[in-house]
C-alpha positions as a LaTeX table, in Angstrom:
\begin{tabular}{lrrr}
\hline
Residue & $x$ (\AA) & $y$ (\AA) & $z$ (\AA) \\
\hline
Met1 & 0.00 & 0.00 & $-0.03$ \\
Leu2 & 1.11 & 3.56 & $-0.62$ \\
Asn3 & $-0.07$ & 6.67 & 1.10 \\
Asn4 & 2.26 & 9.55 & 0.37 \\
Val5 & 1.41 & 13.21 & $-0.15$ \\
Val6 & 3.55 & 16.14 & $-1.20$ \\
Leu7 & 1.98 & 19.62 & $-1.14$ \\
Met8 & 3.18 & 23.16 & $-1.57$ \\
Gly9 & 1.04 & 26.06 & $-0.50$ \\
Arg10 & 0.73 & 29.12 & 1.70 \\
Leu11 & $-0.23$ & 29.06 & 5.31 \\
Thr12 & $-3.63$ & 30.63 & 6.00 \\
Ala13 & $-2.84$ & 31.52 & 9.63 \\
Asp14 & 0.10 & 31.39 & 12.10 \\
Pro15 & 0.35 & 27.80 & 13.49 \\
Glu16 & $-0.22$ & 27.55 & 17.23 \\
Leu17 & 1.48 & 24.87 & 19.39 \\
Arg18 & $-0.75$ & 22.79 & 21.59 \\
His19 & $-0.06$ & 19.79 & 23.85 \\
Thr20 & $-2.12$ & 16.63 & 24.44 \\
Ser21 & $-2.99$ & 15.57 & 27.98 \\
Asn22 & 0.14 & 13.36 & 27.79 \\
Gly23 & 2.30 & 16.40 & 26.90 \\
Val24 & 2.79 & 15.49 & 23.25 \\
Ala25 & 3.26 & 18.64 & 21.02 \\
Val26 & 0.76 & 19.05 & 18.16 \\
Thr27 & $-0.25$ & 21.74 & 15.77 \\
Ser28 & $-2.80$ & 21.90 & 12.99 \\
Phe29 & $-2.81$ & 24.39 & 10.16 \\
Thr30 & $-4.37$ & 24.87 & 6.71 \\
Leu31 & $-2.45$ & 25.23 & 3.46 \\
Ala32 & $-3.96$ & 27.18 & 0.55 \\
Val33 & $-2.88$ & 25.20 & $-2.52$ \\
Asn34 & $-3.53$ & 26.43 & $-6.04$ \\
Arg35 & $-4.63$ & 23.80 & $-8.55$ \\
Ser36 & $-2.17$ & 23.44 & $-11.41$ \\
Tyr37 & $-4.87$ & 23.94 & $-14.05$ \\
Ala38 & $-7.82$ & 26.18 & $-14.79$ \\
Lys39 & $-10.65$ & 25.87 & $-17.30$ \\
Ala40 & $-10.44$ & 28.34 & $-20.13$ \\
Gly41 & $-12.03$ & 31.65 & $-19.14$ \\
Thr42 & $-12.06$ & 30.85 & $-15.44$ \\
Glu43 & $-9.73$ & 31.69 & $-12.59$ \\
Arg44 & $-7.49$ & 28.99 & $-11.00$ \\
Val45 & $-9.20$ & 27.23 & $-7.96$ \\
Thr46 & $-7.55$ & 27.12 & $-4.59$ \\
Asp47 & $-7.96$ & 24.10 & $-2.26$ \\
Phe48 & $-7.65$ & 24.56 & 1.53 \\
Ile49 & $-6.06$ & 21.43 & 2.95 \\
Asp50 & $-5.91$ & 20.65 & 6.68 \\
Ile51 & $-2.46$ & 19.59 & 8.02 \\
Val52 & $-1.55$ & 18.05 & 11.37 \\
Ala53 & 2.00 & 17.91 & 12.69 \\
Trp54 & 3.16 & 16.12 & 15.84 \\
Arg55 & 6.11 & 16.28 & 18.24 \\
Asn56 & 9.31 & 17.85 & 16.80 \\
Thr57 & 7.72 & 18.64 & 13.51 \\
Ala58 & 4.95 & 20.60 & 15.36 \\
Glu59 & 7.52 & 22.50 & 17.39 \\
Phe60 & 9.53 & 23.31 & 14.24 \\
Val61 & 6.48 & 24.54 & 12.32 \\
Thr62 & 5.24 & 26.79 & 15.11 \\
Lys63 & 8.67 & 28.22 & 15.71 \\
Tyr64 & 9.61 & 29.11 & 12.08 \\
Phe65 & 6.56 & 29.49 & 9.95 \\
Thr66 & 3.99 & 32.33 & 9.71 \\
Lys67 & 0.82 & 33.19 & 7.91 \\
Gly68 & 1.28 & 33.67 & 4.15 \\
Gln69 & 4.59 & 31.77 & 3.96 \\
Leu70 & 5.10 & 29.31 & 1.13 \\
Val71 & 5.62 & 25.81 & 2.67 \\
Ala72 & 6.26 & 22.33 & 1.34 \\
Val73 & 4.71 & 19.44 & 3.30 \\
Glu74 & 5.43 & 15.69 & 3.03 \\
Gly75 & 3.10 & 13.32 & 4.78 \\
Ser76 & 0.17 & 10.89 & 4.46 \\
Ile77 & $-3.61$ & 11.30 & 4.28 \\
Gln78 & $-5.49$ & 10.22 & 7.37 \\
Thr79 & $-9.21$ & 9.88 & 7.83 \\
Arg80 & $-11.24$ & 10.00 & 11.01 \\
Thr81 & $-14.92$ & 9.93 & 11.91 \\
Tyr82 & $-16.68$ & 12.00 & 14.48 \\
Gln83 & $-20.11$ & 13.20 & 15.41 \\
Asp84 & $-21.01$ & 16.90 & 14.92 \\
Lys85 & $-22.96$ & 18.95 & 17.38 \\
Asp86 & $-26.26$ & 17.72 & 15.79 \\
Gly87 & $-25.26$ & 14.08 & 16.22 \\
Asn88 & $-24.56$ & 13.50 & 12.53 \\
Asn89 & $-21.65$ & 11.23 & 11.63 \\
Arg90 & $-18.90$ & 13.04 & 9.75 \\
Lys91 & $-15.67$ & 12.04 & 8.13 \\
Ala92 & $-12.59$ & 14.31 & 8.15 \\
Phe93 & $-9.63$ & 14.06 & 5.80 \\
Glu94 & $-6.29$ & 15.58 & 6.80 \\
Val95 & $-2.65$ & 15.28 & 5.97 \\
Val96 & $-0.38$ & 14.09 & 8.79 \\
Ala97 & 2.92 & 15.89 & 8.14 \\
Ser98 & 6.16 & 13.88 & 8.44 \\
Asn99 & 8.35 & 16.69 & 7.06 \\
Val100 & 7.79 & 20.43 & 6.55 \\
His101 & 10.18 & 22.52 & 4.49 \\
Phe102 & 10.81 & 26.12 & 3.60 \\
Ala103 & 9.70 & 26.69 & 0.00 \\
Glu104 & 10.89 & 30.30 & $-0.55$ \\
Ala105 & 13.74 & 32.48 & 0.35 \\
Lys106 & 13.73 & 34.17 & 3.76 \\
Arg107 & 11.88 & 37.49 & 3.85 \\
Asn108 & 13.70 & 40.17 & 5.87 \\
Gly109 & 12.07 & 40.54 & 9.25 \\
Ala110 & 8.96 & 38.64 & 8.22 \\
Asn111 & 9.77 & 35.42 & 10.08 \\
Arg112 & 10.10 & 34.62 & 13.76 \\
Gly113 & 13.39 & 32.66 & 13.84 \\
Asp114 & 16.79 & 32.03 & 12.39 \\
Phe115 & 16.52 & 29.73 & 9.40 \\
Gly116 & 19.69 & 27.87 & 10.18 \\
Asp117 & 17.79 & 24.70 & 10.82 \\
Ala118 & 18.64 & 21.52 & 8.86 \\
Asn119 & 15.16 & 21.54 & 7.28 \\
Ser120 & 15.85 & 24.94 & 5.64 \\
Thr121 & 16.20 & 25.17 & 1.84 \\
Gly122 & 19.27 & 27.26 & 2.32 \\
Gly123 & 17.64 & 30.44 & 0.87 \\
Asp124 & 19.15 & 32.51 & 3.75 \\
Asn125 & 22.73 & 31.60 & 2.63 \\
Tyr126 & 22.01 & 33.21 & $-0.76$ \\
Gln127 & 20.48 & 36.20 & 0.90 \\
Arg128 & 23.67 & 36.80 & 2.90 \\
Gln129 & 25.76 & 36.58 & $-0.26$ \\
Gly130 & 23.50 & 38.95 & $-2.20$ \\
Glu131 & 22.45 & 36.28 & $-4.64$ \\
Ala132 & 19.00 & 35.06 & $-5.54$ \\
Ala133 & 18.16 & 31.58 & $-4.20$ \\
Pro134 & 18.07 & 29.04 & $-7.07$ \\
Ser135 & 14.63 & 28.54 & $-8.57$ \\
Phe136 & 12.97 & 28.09 & $-11.86$ \\
Glu137 & 11.84 & 31.75 & $-11.72$ \\
Asn138 & 15.37 & 33.22 & $-11.84$ \\
Gly139 & 16.84 & 30.72 & $-14.30$ \\
Ser140 & 17.41 & 31.17 & $-18.03$ \\
Asp141 & 17.28 & 29.03 & $-21.16$ \\
Asp142 & 21.06 & 28.99 & $-21.05$ \\
Asp143 & 20.86 & 26.75 & $-17.97$ \\
Phe144 & 19.76 & 23.82 & $-20.16$ \\
Lys145 & 22.11 & 22.17 & $-22.62$ \\
Glu146 & 20.62 & 20.74 & $-25.84$ \\
Ile147 & 21.49 & 17.11 & $-26.49$ \\
Pro148 & 22.35 & 16.45 & $-30.09$ \\
Thr149 & 20.04 & 13.87 & $-31.69$ \\
Asp150 & 22.54 & 12.48 & $-34.14$ \\
Asp151 & 24.71 & 10.89 & $-31.48$ \\
Asp152 & 24.24 & 7.36 & $-30.23$ \\
Leu153 & 22.76 & 7.49 & $-26.77$ \\
Pro154 & 23.94 & 4.86 & $-24.21$ \\
Phe155 & 20.43 & 3.78 & $-23.34$ \\
\hline
\end{tabular}
């Protein structure tokens, strides 16, 4: 069986750290994720996906991430059933995060911590050197080398 999810989106609110009655750290937050397509003549649709992070991941998320920040999440889909206030049975779908990563360069003064953590994309190192962090947005066509089609390929 396979249950693996990778998402990239923006936080809709600042994550808040909570603890279970046993003292386990947990946070839940929502990612706004744009769909990669749009019907002709319509705007792109955004999905709001609930994420839950536990223990060290929860502490990391609440320490370093803020509302509006672009975040990449790895995890798995989990379902749970519950009864609402009217006694109706409901089913909830959420992503349980196993890893959360920075997905954009550090914004000056916009974040709460030092991004020196091992989960960082390294964008702050480029900021210190005055260079743009590597991304598809600041690349050029010269970054790609054309492979001649007349040569014999080894595969």
